[in-house]
Amino acid sequence: MISSVLARFGPKVKKSQDESYYTAGQLALIKARFMRKTSGVVAGWVLASIIMVSFFAPFFAPIDPTIRGADTNYQRGAPQAFYFWDEQGISLRPFTYTYSKDKPKIDFMALAGSGGLAALDALTSSGALSSSAQNKYNIDEQQRRYVQFFVKGWEYSLIDFSIAGLNLDLRWDRHLFGVEQGEIHLMGTDQDGKDVFSRTLHAVWITVSIAVVALIVKLFTSLLVGGISGYFGGRVDAVLMSFTEAVRVIPSIPVYLACAVALSSMDLTAVQRYFAIAVVIGALDFATLGRRLRTHILTERNQDYVLAAQLCGSSSWRIIWRHLIPSFSSYIIVDTLINFPYVILAETSLSFLGLGLTEPVNSLGVLLQKAQDPDIQQNMIWQFFPVLVFVVLIMAFVFVGDALRDAADPYSEKK
Amino acid sequence: MIADFFTSTWLLWVLLSVAGFLFWRSRSSKYFLYVFNRYLLALMTLLIVSGIVFSLMEVLPGDCAEKYIAYKSSQGEMITQADIAAERSRMGLDRSLIVRWSSWITDLTLRGDLGFSCAKRQSVNIALGDRFWMSFGFCIAGLLFAYLIAVPFGILSAYMINKPWLDKNPKYNKKQRWINSIGLSFNKVLDLKLRMISYLGLALPNFLLALSIILLYVFAGEPVPTGLFSDQWSAEPWFAVSGFQYGKLTDFLSHIWLPIFVIGWAATALQLQTVRALVVDESNKLYVDAARARGVDGMSLWVGYPVRHSISPLFNSIGFDFQRIFNDLPIVAIVIGMTDSAALLIEALAMTNDQEMAAAILFLVALVVISMNFITDIVLAAVDPRVRNSVLG
């Protein structure tokens, strides 16, 4: 945007018409056009860094996000900020303060002594038993706790390459940052004492990987349906397309819901369930891409190169897979990338209803589900941090997808 | 006796007579041949939809007999496995899937009977009642909201970036072209803002938007406008002894904006993008240049050529927009606490496993989408010369 304004007023630069522009491949052209769009590039960097951080989430997260890492001394705790200075002076190393839990004062003697329901009534109505009163923390501003980098913590697997008996699990126990003693909760904790910041980092990767699995499944279904339907045409096409039309007409989220309910009656582990949901979301989402591919192949199958391949004795399968689909590959790639946010939204909505992934798993949908709780809305507003990350992630995906669509369109330069 | 037969199978006769009328006209008119083909296609799609929906519902755990038995055992009766089997054969649940599906279809086409809801213990038609019309109203209102905002602003957004001739026009001198280009940059900023809003609409899913609005109410300390009526009006009838109760109407209106706004939000964002892309695409076509060369200029050029031509694809997508809106409705219904058919659908799917109810709702939505697609197709073929030429050859 800014660069285009500057280019309007700046000195006129003559475009060098060198050879490389004309000999460049399709992907190089797309890349060059993409690089010209500032919003897309910025969103791309944001996206890449979010995904990098979430892929190495155990390294970037200071605390184990499972119940093992739950801090029982700091449940429902507010976020702890970094400080660089306070009344005692400036410190180059950032620090936070020590906290200690307030013991709720319940006068058992009064209850036992004067006895009766009146005292009990007064106790319950005073709010001392409510969960927010039970978890009051005193922050001791005299005792600093300095933040340290590359601290030792819980052991985690950095990358797991182990396939079929081979044990290539890279394990490490260093974390980017931590405090000397105790723990640091950048975004506070939930009611179990699990760190919201660490959970969110882990959740992003799980959500993105579900979307990847779903999109791969979707790609294969739509290539299969679109390819067969377009290549053979006629009656096969009519049957497959009316089936596609029927799938397109039924609202998808209720269908996902029915499949999720059916899955929940089976006895699946968390990982199997996770893949099953991804496969269901992917397999039912083939309609749009399948139709586009079919239209493309219908026009393309009368070309000379298809006839040549047929005369050479290629099988139909080989012609579809090696000749027809690659001629549409740039559109397929772009369409897949554009669909990323929608698949993530589908998973999130399912988990939000409590039927996708469920509580011990860290996925964005599970974390967003908590935003519905009035208690969290009023007393633990820091649990809305995952919502923020979610919106940023989806925005980044949408911007990158939009820039890519413009870049992949060969006529976009005329606009 | 015969009159009884006809009144109970009225739906079949309506379908057949429409088909017969279309077939009769199709022998003399190419247009009606197209409509007849579309009609048959729509009926076939409906059949496939019902098959998909019905087989999907089979994967839901539990069946009607088990629920009925569970209901009976909660009344204090002793139940054995043989009772369940007997109940199942009485309800016909031991027959094969195909047989049950075809009997469901015949019930539906002959009598318009959507089946029996196991959880509610009454016919689906009665249990659903006007709740489906309520959801339908919500979707239509959301659709209207989306179109009323998206179409003008999408056109505006496209109009703002699409004036490349302004700073190339030789009739302006250099100074005027400078001024024009400043104006163009300003327009581009406005366009960018509109696009940002629509991006936000895509990124913020409906349930998060509903939650944020509720959160704002919580912070402001106001009563949250969930549900359809506030407590004091929910029990009151629409018509009291003193006549129509306007208080109930205003209360209803003050609650209804939230679901409509939330439902329309994502659709608005998507439509804004679509309208903008369509108008930009159209305005670069040669016939616009040709019209400009003939001397058509300004608003009459803009409205008469690119905008007019980009409306028909938009009109064509109404059916799928309706489907997309209904798709989001269940989640919104849960967040806001509505009691329409979308909420009933979630209840039937996720809580009570009420297969026939869920199948009926899904089928009805598909029916609405298919008939909308059918109507838009035949209207477009009648109105738009480009579509007419492409489908009628």
PDB file of N, CA and C in Angstrom, chain A residues 93 144-148 151 178-183:
ATOM      1  N   ARG A  93      18.110  -7.384  34.248  1.00  0.00           N
ATOM      2  CA  ARG A  93      17.454  -8.669  34.089  1.00  0.00           C
ATOM      3  C   ARG A  93      15.990  -8.531  34.528  1.00  0.00           C
ATOM      4  N   ARG A 144      12.228 -10.242  44.802  1.00  0.00           N
ATOM      5  CA  ARG A 144      12.211 -10.375  43.357  1.00  0.00           C
ATOM      6  C   ARG A 144      12.577 -11.796  42.953  1.00  0.00           C
ATOM      7  N   ARG A 145      12.046 -12.187  41.821  1.00  0.00           N
ATOM      8  CA  ARG A 145      12.511 -13.449  41.234  1.00  0.00           C
ATOM      9  C   ARG A 145      12.957 -13.156  39.826  1.00  0.00           C
ATOM     10  N   TYR A 146      14.239 -13.350  39.560  1.00  0.00           N
ATOM     11  CA  TYR A 146      14.770 -12.936  38.275  1.00  0.00           C
ATOM     12  C   TYR A 146      14.495 -13.973  37.202  1.00  0.00           C
ATOM     13  N   VAL A 147      14.191 -13.485  36.001  1.00  0.00           N
ATOM     14  CA  VAL A 147      13.946 -14.372  34.864  1.00  0.00           C
ATOM     15  C   VAL A 147      15.281 -14.851  34.319  1.00  0.00           C
ATOM     16  N   GLN A 148      15.385 -16.125  34.065  1.00  0.00           N
ATOM     17  CA  GLN A 148      16.617 -16.657  33.512  1.00  0.00           C
ATOM     18  C   GLN A 148      16.337 -17.337  32.191  1.00  0.00           C
ATOM     19  N   VAL A 151      16.813 -22.236  30.943  1.00  0.00           N
ATOM     20  CA  VAL A 151      16.793 -22.932  32.229  1.00  0.00           C
ATOM     21  C   VAL A 151      16.481 -24.404  32.013  1.00  0.00           C
ATOM     22  N   GLY A 178      12.597 -18.956  32.267  1.00  0.00           N
ATOM     23  CA  GLY A 178      11.986 -19.460  33.483  1.00  0.00           C
ATOM     24  C   GLY A 178      12.459 -18.569  34.626  1.00  0.00           C
ATOM     25  N   VAL A 179      12.008 -18.854  35.839  1.00  0.00           N
ATOM     26  CA  VAL A 179      12.506 -18.094  36.984  1.00  0.00           C
ATOM     27  C   VAL A 179      13.295 -19.027  37.895  1.00  0.00           C
ATOM     28  N   GLU A 180      14.075 -18.401  38.814  1.00  0.00           N
ATOM     29  CA  GLU A 180      14.998 -19.189  39.634  1.00  0.00           C
ATOM     30  C   GLU A 180      14.263 -20.276  40.417  1.00  0.00           C
ATOM     31  N   GLN A 181      13.271 -19.817  41.216  1.00  0.00           N
ATOM     32  CA  GLN A 181      12.507 -20.830  41.935  1.00  0.00           C
ATOM     33  C   GLN A 181      11.040 -20.557  41.682  1.00  0.00           C
ATOM     34  N   GLY A 182      10.263 -21.577  41.791  1.00  0.00           N
ATOM     35  CA  GLY A 182       8.841 -21.411  41.489  1.00  0.00           C
ATOM     36  C   GLY A 182       8.639 -21.338  39.991  1.00  0.00           C
ATOM     37  N   GLU A 183       7.507 -20.792  39.582  1.00  0.00           N
ATOM     38  CA  GLU A 183       7.173 -20.779  38.167  1.00  0.00           C
ATOM     39  C   GLU A 183       6.695 -19.400  37.761  1.00  0.00           C
TER      40      GLU A 183
END
